[in-house]
Tab-separated table of N, CA and C in Angstrom:
chain	number	residue	atom	x	y	z
A	1	MET	N	-223.208	3.341	-32.774
A	1	MET	CA	-222.079	2.439	-32.872
A	1	MET	C	-220.862	3.090	-32.209
A	2	THR	N	-220.078	2.298	-31.538
A	2	THR	CA	-218.807	2.727	-30.979
A	2	THR	C	-217.710	1.957	-31.676
A	3	GLU	N	-216.719	2.657	-32.166
A	3	GLU	CA	-215.587	1.986	-32.795
A	3	GLU	C	-214.437	1.987	-31.801
A	4	LEU	N	-213.938	0.810	-31.476
A	4	LEU	CA	-212.847	0.675	-30.514
A	4	LEU	C	-211.557	0.265	-31.208
A	5	PHE	N	-210.467	0.651	-30.627
A	5	PHE	CA	-209.144	0.167	-30.994
A	5	PHE	C	-208.721	0.510	-32.422
A	6	SER	N	-209.267	1.576	-32.975
A	6	SER	CA	-208.798	1.974	-34.300
A	6	SER	C	-207.405	2.578	-34.156
A	7	THR	N	-206.623	2.501	-35.200
A	7	THR	CA	-205.250	2.995	-35.195
A	7	THR	C	-205.084	3.983	-36.339
A	8	LYS	N	-204.721	5.200	-35.999
A	8	LYS	CA	-204.530	6.211	-37.037
A	8	LYS	C	-203.179	6.032	-37.715
A	9	ILE	N	-203.212	6.147	-39.043
A	9	ILE	CA	-202.008	6.138	-39.871
A	9	ILE	C	-202.098	7.395	-40.726
A	10	TRP	N	-201.095	8.242	-40.668
A	10	TRP	CA	-201.103	9.484	-41.434
A	10	TRP	C	-200.170	9.333	-42.623
A	11	GLN	N	-200.602	9.813	-43.781
A	11	GLN	CA	-199.775	9.793	-44.980
A	11	GLN	C	-199.747	11.191	-45.588
A	12	TYR	N	-198.546	11.653	-45.915
A	12	TYR	CA	-198.344	12.988	-46.465
A	12	TYR	C	-197.475	12.902	-47.717
A	13	ASP	N	-197.727	13.785	-48.665
A	13	ASP	CA	-196.910	13.892	-49.871
A	13	ASP	C	-195.903	15.021	-49.674
A	14	ILE	N	-194.706	14.679	-49.243
A	14	ILE	CA	-193.664	15.679	-48.993
A	14	ILE	C	-193.045	16.149	-50.305
A	15	LEU	N	-193.065	15.313	-51.328
A	15	LEU	CA	-192.483	15.684	-52.618
A	15	LEU	C	-193.142	16.944	-53.179
A	16	SER	N	-194.425	17.118	-52.918
A	16	SER	CA	-195.123	18.304	-53.418
A	16	SER	C	-194.820	19.547	-52.584
A	17	ARG	N	-194.147	19.375	-51.455
A	17	ARG	CA	-193.858	20.493	-50.542
A	17	ARG	C	-192.386	20.895	-50.532
A	18	ALA	N	-191.559	20.175	-51.258
A	18	ALA	CA	-190.117	20.452	-51.261
A	18	ALA	C	-189.600	20.353	-52.696
A	19	ARG	N	-188.385	20.821	-52.887
A	19	ARG	CA	-187.789	20.788	-54.224
A	19	ARG	C	-187.176	19.423	-54.514
A	20	GLU	N	-187.194	19.042	-55.772
A	20	GLU	CA	-186.627	17.758	-56.215
A	20	GLU	C	-185.149	17.645	-55.836
A	21	ASP	N	-184.402	18.735	-55.990
A	21	ASP	CA	-182.968	18.678	-55.686
A	21	ASP	C	-182.710	18.412	-54.200
A	22	GLU	N	-183.646	18.801	-53.332
A	22	GLU	CA	-183.476	18.506	-51.907
A	22	GLU	C	-183.564	17.000	-51.652
A	23	PHE	N	-184.442	16.306	-52.374
A	23	PHE	CA	-184.523	14.851	-52.249
A	23	PHE	C	-183.243	14.202	-52.759
A	24	THR	N	-182.740	14.684	-53.892
A	24	THR	CA	-181.506	14.140	-54.463
A	24	THR	C	-180.342	14.340	-53.487
A	25	ASN	N	-180.212	15.561	-52.961
A	25	ASN	CA	-179.111	15.852	-52.027
A	25	ASN	C	-179.219	15.026	-50.745
A	26	LEU	N	-180.424	14.913	-50.193
A	26	LEU	CA	-180.606	14.157	-48.958
A	26	LEU	C	-180.345	12.667	-49.191
A	27	SER	N	-180.761	12.148	-50.329
A	27	SER	CA	-180.474	10.742	-50.668
A	27	SER	C	-178.972	10.496	-50.710
A	28	LYS	N	-178.245	11.425	-51.306
A	28	LYS	CA	-176.785	11.290	-51.377
A	28	LYS	C	-176.169	11.304	-49.980
A	29	VAL	N	-176.652	12.176	-49.109
A	29	VAL	CA	-176.130	12.241	-47.737
A	29	VAL	C	-176.385	10.913	-47.015
A	30	VAL	N	-177.567	10.334	-47.198
A	30	VAL	CA	-177.861	9.031	-46.579
A	30	VAL	C	-176.878	7.986	-47.095
A	31	LEU	N	-176.712	7.908	-48.414
A	31	LEU	CA	-175.810	6.904	-48.990
A	31	LEU	C	-174.371	7.101	-48.525
A	32	ASP	N	-173.964	8.346	-48.352
A	32	ASP	CA	-172.605	8.631	-47.880
A	32	ASP	C	-172.419	8.281	-46.407
A	33	ASN	N	-173.508	8.118	-45.657
A	33	ASN	CA	-173.414	7.905	-44.209
A	33	ASN	C	-173.852	6.524	-43.737
A	34	VAL	N	-174.223	5.634	-44.657
A	34	VAL	CA	-174.608	4.302	-44.191
A	34	VAL	C	-173.387	3.594	-43.624
A	35	GLN	N	-173.644	2.787	-42.621
A	35	GLN	CA	-172.586	2.097	-41.906
A	35	GLN	C	-172.347	0.717	-42.509
A	36	ASP	N	-171.290	0.075	-42.062
A	36	ASP	CA	-171.022	-1.271	-42.548
A	36	ASP	C	-171.975	-2.264	-41.884
A	37	GLU	N	-171.812	-3.523	-42.209
A	37	GLU	CA	-172.749	-4.554	-41.754
A	37	GLU	C	-172.753	-4.757	-40.247
A	38	SER	N	-171.768	-4.244	-39.537
A	38	SER	CA	-171.750	-4.407	-38.084
A	38	SER	C	-172.747	-3.454	-37.406
A	39	HIS	N	-173.245	-2.480	-38.151
A	39	HIS	CA	-174.182	-1.493	-37.592
A	39	HIS	C	-175.604	-1.864	-37.998
A	40	ARG	N	-176.146	-2.900	-37.379
A	40	ARG	CA	-177.469	-3.409	-37.714
A	40	ARG	C	-178.440	-3.127	-36.585
A	41	ARG	N	-179.677	-2.969	-36.913
A	41	ARG	CA	-180.768	-2.913	-35.950
A	41	ARG	C	-181.828	-3.875	-36.464
A	42	SER	N	-182.816	-3.328	-37.157
A	42	SER	CA	-183.868	-4.184	-37.700
A	42	SER	C	-183.625	-4.490	-39.175
A	43	ASN	N	-182.590	-3.896	-39.763
A	43	ASN	CA	-182.338	-4.082	-41.186
A	43	ASN	C	-181.411	-5.274	-41.432
A	44	PHE	N	-181.708	-6.008	-42.503
A	44	PHE	CA	-180.954	-7.221	-42.794
A	44	PHE	C	-180.625	-7.321	-44.272
A	45	SER	N	-179.766	-8.304	-44.569
A	45	SER	CA	-179.327	-8.600	-45.915
A	45	SER	C	-178.645	-7.368	-46.497
A	46	ARG	N	-179.104	-6.856	-47.605
A	46	ARG	CA	-178.460	-5.699	-48.234
A	46	ARG	C	-179.212	-4.411	-47.892
A	47	SER	N	-179.455	-4.208	-46.612
A	47	SER	CA	-180.107	-3.004	-46.103
A	47	SER	C	-179.164	-2.403	-45.063
A	48	TYR	N	-178.791	-1.154	-45.261
A	48	TYR	CA	-177.755	-0.533	-44.435
A	48	TYR	C	-178.293	0.717	-43.755
A	49	ARG	N	-177.826	0.957	-42.542
A	49	ARG	CA	-178.365	2.016	-41.682
A	49	ARG	C	-177.302	3.054	-41.379
A	50	THR	N	-177.738	4.308	-41.225
A	50	THR	CA	-176.842	5.362	-40.766
A	50	THR	C	-176.833	5.371	-39.232
A	51	LYS	N	-175.975	6.184	-38.666
A	51	LYS	CA	-176.045	6.449	-37.234
A	51	LYS	C	-177.271	7.316	-36.967
A	52	ASP	N	-177.710	7.382	-35.726
A	52	ASP	CA	-178.812	8.270	-35.347
A	52	ASP	C	-178.408	9.728	-35.547
A	53	ASN	N	-179.388	10.538	-35.939
A	53	ASN	CA	-179.222	11.994	-36.047
A	53	ASN	C	-177.937	12.373	-36.791
A	54	PHE	N	-177.750	11.791	-37.953
A	54	PHE	CA	-176.517	11.907	-38.715
A	54	PHE	C	-176.416	13.162	-39.587
A	55	LEU	N	-177.511	13.885	-39.780
A	55	LEU	CA	-177.502	15.013	-40.707
A	55	LEU	C	-176.796	16.237	-40.127
A	56	PRO	N	-176.089	16.983	-40.981
A	56	PRO	CA	-175.537	18.256	-40.517
A	56	PRO	C	-176.679	19.232	-40.230
A	57	GLU	N	-176.437	20.154	-39.324
A	57	GLU	CA	-177.469	21.107	-38.889
A	57	GLU	C	-178.117	21.840	-40.059
A	58	SER	N	-177.349	22.140	-41.098
A	58	SER	CA	-177.884	22.883	-42.240
A	58	SER	C	-179.035	22.142	-42.930
A	59	LEU	N	-179.020	20.829	-42.897
A	59	LEU	CA	-180.077	20.059	-43.553
A	59	LEU	C	-181.339	19.950	-42.700
A	60	HIS	N	-181.270	20.304	-41.425
A	60	HIS	CA	-182.470	20.285	-40.584
A	60	HIS	C	-183.437	21.380	-41.000
A	61	LYS	N	-182.925	22.420	-41.623
A	61	LYS	CA	-183.737	23.590	-41.958
A	61	LYS	C	-184.159	23.622	-43.428
A	62	ASN	N	-183.882	22.579	-44.199
A	62	ASN	CA	-184.329	22.603	-45.591
A	62	ASN	C	-185.829	22.334	-45.641
A	63	ASN	N	-186.414	22.466	-46.808
A	63	ASN	CA	-187.865	22.300	-46.931
A	63	ASN	C	-188.336	20.925	-46.485
A	64	ILE	N	-187.564	19.888	-46.766
A	64	ILE	CA	-187.967	18.538	-46.365
A	64	ILE	C	-188.063	18.463	-44.845
A	65	GLY	N	-187.026	18.894	-44.153
A	65	GLY	CA	-187.016	18.842	-42.687
A	65	GLY	C	-188.137	19.660	-42.071
A	66	LEU	N	-188.353	20.857	-42.605
A	66	LEU	CA	-189.414	21.723	-42.079
A	66	LEU	C	-190.794	21.122	-42.318
A	67	GLU	N	-190.999	20.548	-43.493
A	67	GLU	CA	-192.301	19.954	-43.809
A	67	GLU	C	-192.553	18.691	-42.997
A	68	VAL	N	-191.525	17.873	-42.797
A	68	VAL	CA	-191.675	16.675	-41.966
A	68	VAL	C	-192.051	17.079	-40.546
A	69	ALA	N	-191.390	18.106	-40.015
A	69	ALA	CA	-191.707	18.584	-38.657
A	69	ALA	C	-193.158	19.064	-38.578
A	70	LYS	N	-193.632	19.792	-39.594
A	70	LYS	CA	-195.034	20.238	-39.619
A	70	LYS	C	-195.984	19.039	-39.599
A	71	CYS	N	-195.677	18.039	-40.393
A	71	CYS	CA	-196.538	16.850	-40.462
A	71	CYS	C	-196.570	16.118	-39.128
A	72	TYR	N	-195.416	16.023	-38.461
A	72	TYR	CA	-195.386	15.380	-37.152
A	72	TYR	C	-196.207	16.171	-36.140
A	73	ARG	N	-196.077	17.485	-36.153
A	73	ARG	CA	-196.875	18.302	-35.226
A	73	ARG	C	-198.370	18.088	-35.464
A	74	GLU	N	-198.766	18.072	-36.717
A	74	GLU	CA	-200.173	17.847	-37.067
A	74	GLU	C	-200.634	16.461	-36.603
A	75	SER	N	-199.814	15.450	-36.824
A	75	SER	CA	-200.165	14.082	-36.422
A	75	SER	C	-200.238	13.948	-34.911
A	76	ILE	N	-199.302	14.569	-34.210
A	76	ILE	CA	-199.301	14.521	-32.741
A	76	ILE	C	-200.587	15.133	-32.193
A	77	ALA	N	-200.970	16.284	-32.729
A	77	ALA	CA	-202.202	16.946	-32.279
A	77	ALA	C	-203.419	16.086	-32.593
A	78	ASP	N	-203.444	15.503	-33.799
A	78	ASP	CA	-204.566	14.655	-34.188
A	78	ASP	C	-204.637	13.388	-33.334
A	79	TYR	N	-203.496	12.964	-32.832
A	79	TYR	CA	-203.402	11.771	-31.982
A	79	TYR	C	-203.858	12.074	-30.549
A	80	GLY	N	-204.058	13.362	-30.245
A	80	GLY	CA	-204.576	13.741	-28.932
A	80	GLY	C	-203.540	14.258	-27.956
A	81	TYR	N	-202.369	14.622	-28.457
A	81	TYR	CA	-201.313	15.142	-27.606
A	81	TYR	C	-201.032	16.594	-27.970
A	82	THR	N	-200.396	17.312	-27.089
A	82	THR	CA	-200.018	18.693	-27.350
A	82	THR	C	-198.597	18.708	-27.904
A	83	PRO	N	-198.447	19.161	-29.140
A	83	PRO	CA	-197.101	19.135	-29.751
A	83	PRO	C	-196.264	20.350	-29.393
A	84	ASN	N	-196.103	20.627	-28.084
A	84	ASN	CA	-195.365	21.822	-27.686
A	84	ASN	C	-193.852	21.612	-27.671
A	85	LYS	N	-193.396	20.435	-27.371
A	85	LYS	CA	-191.959	20.162	-27.372
A	85	LYS	C	-191.736	18.814	-28.047
A	86	ILE	N	-191.106	18.865	-29.201
A	86	ILE	CA	-190.880	17.652	-29.985
A	86	ILE	C	-189.391	17.367	-30.045
A	87	ARG	N	-189.032	16.124	-29.805
A	87	ARG	CA	-187.649	15.685	-29.955
A	87	ARG	C	-187.633	14.566	-30.984
A	88	PHE	N	-186.896	14.770	-32.035
A	88	PHE	CA	-186.789	13.771	-33.094
A	88	PHE	C	-185.521	12.955	-32.923
A	89	THR	N	-185.633	11.674	-33.137
A	89	THR	CA	-184.477	10.818	-33.368
A	89	THR	C	-184.717	10.203	-34.732
A	90	TYR	N	-183.752	10.285	-35.603
A	90	TYR	CA	-183.942	9.798	-36.971
A	90	TYR	C	-182.673	9.110	-37.450
A	91	TRP	N	-182.823	8.367	-38.510
A	91	TRP	CA	-181.706	7.708	-39.178
A	91	TRP	C	-182.139	7.440	-40.600
A	92	GLY	N	-181.199	7.059	-41.421
A	92	GLY	CA	-181.501	6.703	-42.802
A	92	GLY	C	-181.222	5.236	-43.026
A	93	ILE	N	-181.945	4.665	-43.958
A	93	ILE	CA	-181.703	3.279	-44.358
A	93	ILE	C	-181.635	3.237	-45.877
A	94	ALA	N	-180.591	2.619	-46.382
A	94	ALA	CA	-180.446	2.395	-47.822
A	94	ALA	C	-180.601	0.894	-48.051
A	95	THR	N	-181.591	0.539	-48.846
A	95	THR	CA	-181.882	-0.873	-49.084
A	95	THR	C	-181.603	-1.211	-50.540
A	96	HIS	N	-180.862	-2.292	-50.739
A	96	HIS	CA	-180.528	-2.762	-52.080
A	96	HIS	C	-181.263	-4.081	-52.329
A	97	ASN	N	-181.031	-4.673	-53.479
A	97	ASN	CA	-181.717	-5.901	-53.868
A	97	ASN	C	-181.605	-6.972	-52.770
A	98	GLY	N	-182.746	-7.458	-52.297
A	98	GLY	CA	-182.787	-8.490	-51.265
A	98	GLY	C	-182.809	-7.943	-49.847
A	99	GLY	N	-182.611	-6.658	-49.669
A	99	GLY	CA	-182.602	-6.062	-48.335
A	99	GLY	C	-184.011	-5.935	-47.765
A	100	TYR	N	-184.109	-5.998	-46.446
A	100	TYR	CA	-185.411	-5.905	-45.777
A	100	TYR	C	-185.212	-5.499	-44.323
A	101	ASN	N	-186.304	-5.200	-43.647
A	101	ASN	CA	-186.296	-4.916	-42.209
A	101	ASN	C	-187.258	-5.881	-41.532
A	102	ILE	N	-186.822	-6.478	-40.441
A	102	ILE	CA	-187.686	-7.407	-39.713
A	102	ILE	C	-188.706	-6.635	-38.888
A	103	ARG	N	-189.745	-7.319	-38.482
A	103	ARG	CA	-190.806	-6.708	-37.684
A	103	ARG	C	-190.232	-6.175	-36.373
A	104	HIS	N	-190.627	-4.941	-36.056
A	104	HIS	CA	-190.148	-4.289	-34.845
A	104	HIS	C	-191.081	-3.124	-34.508
A	105	CYS	N	-190.869	-2.529	-33.351
A	105	CYS	CA	-191.571	-1.305	-32.959
A	105	CYS	C	-190.543	-0.407	-32.273
A	106	HIS	N	-190.984	0.749	-31.806
A	106	HIS	CA	-190.061	1.709	-31.203
A	106	HIS	C	-190.535	2.085	-29.802
A	107	PRO	N	-190.207	1.255	-28.794
A	107	PRO	CA	-190.637	1.535	-27.418
A	107	PRO	C	-190.087	2.873	-26.926
A	108	GLY	N	-190.851	3.533	-26.092
A	108	GLY	CA	-190.420	4.790	-25.512
A	108	GLY	C	-190.638	5.998	-26.410
A	109	CYS	N	-191.269	5.784	-27.552
A	109	CYS	CA	-191.552	6.873	-28.488
A	109	CYS	C	-193.057	7.015	-28.647
A	110	LEU	N	-193.499	8.161	-29.102
A	110	LEU	CA	-194.926	8.388	-29.347
A	110	LEU	C	-195.305	7.984	-30.762
A	111	LEU	N	-194.609	8.521	-31.739
A	111	LEU	CA	-194.892	8.226	-33.140
A	111	LEU	C	-193.629	7.801	-33.857
A	112	SER	N	-193.796	6.995	-34.884
A	112	SER	CA	-192.706	6.603	-35.773
A	112	SER	C	-193.102	7.006	-37.182
A	113	GLY	N	-192.128	7.033	-38.054
A	113	GLY	CA	-192.456	7.403	-39.421
A	113	GLY	C	-191.427	6.907	-40.409
A	114	VAL	N	-191.842	6.926	-41.666
A	114	VAL	CA	-190.985	6.544	-42.778
A	114	VAL	C	-191.144	7.618	-43.842
A	115	LEU	N	-190.023	8.140	-44.336
A	115	LEU	CA	-190.028	9.060	-45.458
A	115	LEU	C	-189.233	8.411	-46.581
A	116	TYR	N	-189.850	8.252	-47.726
A	116	TYR	CA	-189.176	7.656	-48.882
A	116	TYR	C	-188.500	8.760	-49.686
A	117	LEU	N	-187.163	8.794	-49.642
A	117	LEU	CA	-186.417	9.758	-50.447
A	117	LEU	C	-186.348	9.305	-51.889
A	118	SER	N	-186.405	8.009	-52.095
A	118	SER	CA	-186.528	7.417	-53.425
A	118	SER	C	-187.243	6.088	-53.245
A	119	ALA	N	-187.835	5.614	-54.309
A	119	ALA	CA	-188.562	4.338	-54.240
A	119	ALA	C	-188.542	3.695	-55.620
A	120	PRO	N	-187.394	3.112	-55.993
A	120	PRO	CA	-187.328	2.466	-57.300
A	120	PRO	C	-188.288	1.280	-57.393
A	121	LYS	N	-188.671	0.932	-58.592
A	121	LYS	CA	-189.545	-0.222	-58.802
A	121	LYS	C	-188.905	-1.444	-58.143
A	122	GLY	N	-189.696	-2.192	-57.387
A	122	GLY	CA	-189.205	-3.364	-56.675
A	122	GLY	C	-188.884	-3.100	-55.215
A	123	SER	N	-189.016	-1.830	-54.777
A	123	SER	CA	-188.773	-1.515	-53.366
A	123	SER	C	-189.777	-2.249	-52.488
A	124	GLY	N	-189.317	-2.779	-51.373
A	124	GLY	CA	-190.182	-3.539	-50.468
A	124	GLY	C	-191.259	-2.675	-49.841
A	125	ALA	N	-192.461	-3.235	-49.735
A	125	ALA	CA	-193.594	-2.523	-49.126
A	125	ALA	C	-193.410	-2.425	-47.615
A	126	LEU	N	-193.960	-1.371	-47.049
A	126	LEU	CA	-194.025	-1.208	-45.594
A	126	LEU	C	-195.237	-1.989	-45.108
A	127	ARG	N	-195.004	-2.945	-44.230
A	127	ARG	CA	-196.086	-3.767	-43.678
A	127	ARG	C	-196.346	-3.336	-42.246
A	128	LEU	N	-197.563	-2.849	-41.993
A	128	LEU	CA	-197.995	-2.500	-40.647
A	128	LEU	C	-198.790	-3.680	-40.115
A	129	THR	N	-198.368	-4.232	-38.998
A	129	THR	CA	-198.942	-5.458	-38.462
A	129	THR	C	-200.149	-5.166	-37.580
A	130	ASP	N	-201.223	-5.908	-37.808
A	130	ASP	CA	-202.423	-5.782	-36.970
A	130	ASP	C	-202.017	-6.091	-35.532
A	131	PRO	N	-202.192	-5.139	-34.605
A	131	PRO	CA	-201.722	-5.342	-33.232
A	131	PRO	C	-202.605	-6.260	-32.398
A	132	ARG	N	-203.759	-6.632	-32.939
A	132	ARG	CA	-204.687	-7.469	-32.173
A	132	ARG	C	-204.388	-8.934	-32.459
A	133	ALA	N	-203.558	-9.541	-31.629
A	133	ALA	CA	-203.111	-10.919	-31.869
A	133	ALA	C	-204.279	-11.888	-31.995
A	134	ALA	N	-205.307	-11.742	-31.192
A	134	ALA	CA	-206.443	-12.665	-31.231
A	134	ALA	C	-207.223	-12.546	-32.536
A	135	LYS	N	-207.064	-11.452	-33.251
A	135	LYS	CA	-207.764	-11.252	-34.525
A	135	LYS	C	-207.384	-12.341	-35.523
A	136	ARG	N	-206.217	-12.901	-35.373
A	136	ARG	CA	-205.745	-13.951	-36.289
A	136	ARG	C	-206.556	-15.239	-36.160
A	137	PHE	N	-207.341	-15.376	-35.085
A	137	PHE	CA	-208.117	-16.599	-34.864
A	137	PHE	C	-209.538	-16.510	-35.398
A	138	GLU	N	-209.906	-15.372	-36.008
A	138	GLU	CA	-211.235	-15.265	-36.604
A	138	GLU	C	-211.352	-16.233	-37.776
A	139	PRO	N	-212.554	-16.754	-38.004
A	139	PRO	CA	-212.727	-17.638	-39.158
A	139	PRO	C	-212.508	-16.868	-40.464
A	140	ALA	N	-211.637	-17.371	-41.302
A	140	ALA	CA	-211.290	-16.691	-42.547
A	140	ALA	C	-212.477	-16.581	-43.502
A	141	MET	N	-213.416	-17.504	-43.416
A	141	MET	CA	-214.533	-17.493	-44.377
A	141	MET	C	-215.437	-16.267	-44.209
A	142	PHE	N	-215.363	-15.582	-43.078
A	142	PHE	CA	-216.179	-14.389	-42.858
A	142	PHE	C	-215.400	-13.099	-43.112
A	143	ARG	N	-214.142	-13.216	-43.383
A	143	ARG	CA	-213.261	-12.059	-43.476
A	143	ARG	C	-213.322	-11.432	-44.870
A	144	ASN	N	-213.430	-10.122	-44.914
A	144	ASN	CA	-213.321	-9.377	-46.157
A	144	ASN	C	-211.890	-8.858	-46.208
A	145	GLU	N	-211.022	-9.562	-46.915
A	145	GLU	CA	-209.592	-9.247	-46.898
A	145	GLU	C	-209.289	-7.852	-47.429
A	146	GLY	N	-210.182	-7.279	-48.215
A	146	GLY	CA	-209.951	-5.945	-48.732
A	146	GLY	C	-210.235	-4.850	-47.718
A	147	HIS	N	-210.842	-5.193	-46.607
A	147	HIS	CA	-211.201	-4.217	-45.568
A	147	HIS	C	-209.991	-3.973	-44.679
A	148	SER	N	-209.713	-2.705	-44.373
A	148	SER	CA	-208.511	-2.381	-43.598
A	148	SER	C	-208.567	-2.890	-42.160
A	149	GLY	N	-209.712	-3.364	-41.695
A	149	GLY	CA	-209.831	-3.864	-40.333
A	149	GLY	C	-209.444	-5.320	-40.179
A	150	HIS	N	-208.975	-5.938	-41.265
A	150	HIS	CA	-208.613	-7.359	-41.217
A	150	HIS	C	-207.166	-7.553	-41.637
A	151	GLY	N	-206.348	-7.942	-40.707
A	151	GLY	CA	-204.973	-8.320	-41.031
A	151	GLY	C	-204.020	-7.147	-41.176
A	152	ASP	N	-202.861	-7.457	-41.730
A	152	ASP	CA	-201.813	-6.471	-41.907
A	152	ASP	C	-202.190	-5.494	-43.020
A	153	PHE	N	-201.515	-4.358	-43.028
A	153	PHE	CA	-201.782	-3.315	-44.003
A	153	PHE	C	-200.481	-3.005	-44.726
A	154	LEU	N	-200.500	-3.072	-46.047
A	154	LEU	CA	-199.302	-2.809	-46.845
A	154	LEU	C	-199.356	-1.414	-47.453
A	155	ILE	N	-198.228	-0.735	-47.415
A	155	ILE	CA	-198.097	0.575	-48.040
A	155	ILE	C	-197.001	0.480	-49.091
A	156	THR	N	-197.359	0.814	-50.309
A	156	THR	CA	-196.407	0.769	-51.416
A	156	THR	C	-195.506	1.998	-51.358
A	157	PRO	N	-194.192	1.791	-51.404
A	157	PRO	CA	-193.268	2.925	-51.357
A	157	PRO	C	-193.462	3.851	-52.560
A	158	LYS	N	-193.339	5.138	-52.301
A	158	LYS	CA	-193.448	6.155	-53.343
A	158	LYS	C	-192.564	7.317	-52.926
A	159	LYS	N	-191.759	7.801	-53.852
A	159	LYS	CA	-190.863	8.911	-53.540
A	159	LYS	C	-191.658	10.072	-52.966
A	160	GLY	N	-191.184	10.583	-51.822
A	160	GLY	CA	-191.822	11.729	-51.176
A	160	GLY	C	-192.914	11.370	-50.194
A	161	LEU	N	-193.288	10.095	-50.122
A	161	LEU	CA	-194.346	9.678	-49.192
A	161	LEU	C	-193.800	9.637	-47.766
A	162	LEU	N	-194.503	10.314	-46.869
A	162	LEU	CA	-194.208	10.260	-45.437
A	162	LEU	C	-195.355	9.525	-44.771
A	163	VAL	N	-195.047	8.441	-44.069
A	163	VAL	CA	-196.040	7.653	-43.339
A	163	VAL	C	-195.709	7.787	-41.860
A	164	ILE	N	-196.677	8.221	-41.066
A	164	ILE	CA	-196.499	8.373	-39.619
A	164	ILE	C	-197.518	7.475	-38.928
A	165	PHE	N	-197.077	6.781	-37.877
A	165	PHE	CA	-197.940	5.837	-37.174
A	165	PHE	C	-197.505	5.734	-35.721
A	166	PRO	N	-198.382	5.214	-34.840
A	166	PRO	CA	-197.991	5.059	-33.435
A	166	PRO	C	-196.738	4.182	-33.313
A	167	ALA	N	-195.819	4.576	-32.459
A	167	ALA	CA	-194.539	3.876	-32.328
A	167	ALA	C	-194.690	2.453	-31.810
A	168	TRP	N	-195.803	2.151	-31.137
A	168	TRP	CA	-196.018	0.798	-30.617
A	168	TRP	C	-196.471	-0.163	-31.719
A	169	LEU	N	-196.852	0.356	-32.876
A	169	LEU	CA	-197.350	-0.493	-33.962
A	169	LEU	C	-196.188	-1.211	-34.630
A	170	GLU	N	-196.222	-2.535	-34.577
A	170	GLU	CA	-195.151	-3.304	-35.207
A	170	GLU	C	-195.211	-3.116	-36.719
A	171	HIS	N	-194.025	-3.029	-37.308
A	171	HIS	CA	-193.921	-2.811	-38.751
A	171	HIS	C	-192.648	-3.476	-39.265
A	172	GLU	N	-192.609	-3.694	-40.548
A	172	GLU	CA	-191.452	-4.281	-41.208
A	172	GLU	C	-191.443	-3.812	-42.649
A	173	VAL	N	-190.327	-4.041	-43.326
A	173	VAL	CA	-190.244	-3.740	-44.747
A	173	VAL	C	-189.955	-5.050	-45.454
A	174	GLU	N	-190.812	-5.365	-46.421
A	174	GLU	CA	-190.639	-6.601	-47.182
A	174	GLU	C	-189.381	-6.513	-48.049
A	175	PRO	N	-188.837	-7.656	-48.463
A	175	PRO	CA	-187.606	-7.627	-49.277
A	175	PRO	C	-187.788	-6.829	-50.560
A	176	SER	N	-186.747	-6.068	-50.874
A	176	SER	CA	-186.708	-5.358	-52.146
A	176	SER	C	-186.209	-6.321	-53.219
A	177	ILE	N	-186.838	-6.295	-54.366
A	177	ILE	CA	-186.522	-7.234	-55.436
A	177	ILE	C	-186.141	-6.461	-56.697
A	178	GLY	N	-184.977	-6.777	-57.228
A	178	GLY	CA	-184.578	-6.219	-58.517
A	178	GLY	C	-184.097	-4.785	-58.489
A	179	ILE	N	-183.671	-4.275	-57.335
A	179	ILE	CA	-183.138	-2.910	-57.268
A	179	ILE	C	-181.675	-2.965	-56.875
A	180	GLU	N	-180.932	-1.974	-57.231
A	180	GLU	CA	-179.510	-1.902	-56.848
A	180	GLU	C	-179.195	-0.611	-56.163
């Protein structure tokens, strides 16, 4: 058998690799740096974004930053590339009740990722969209919806979860319900 067009999704538990206070401090920095409603990209409603690369240099070297970089290097190598020179562009998003991100991708990048610094109950799931548009025309009566090869894939937010995926893969965040 030959399997074609599979898409690797990497998931890492960063919470087990860093201190709790680092998550608390980084969350505070994100909240202190979110922009007003005029600074929108894919985030809508009560979802607010920081500027790109907003962290002070000192936070690049904390355990969270170092562990995220290790995970990206591992994912890049597993994806079939040589991780000899990595350039990160990052930002933070703070989402409140009703906030969400519309479907989008990141052209010109190799991998994208999401790190949950916190994930209160009701946080919107990360939806990874099946990139095979024609797949939507398969007869539903033959589809095993529980199989990861059929349709979109949802990832439930969890504090410390790092999800890395190909940057061309369209993704969105469903609305957060009941969080402030």
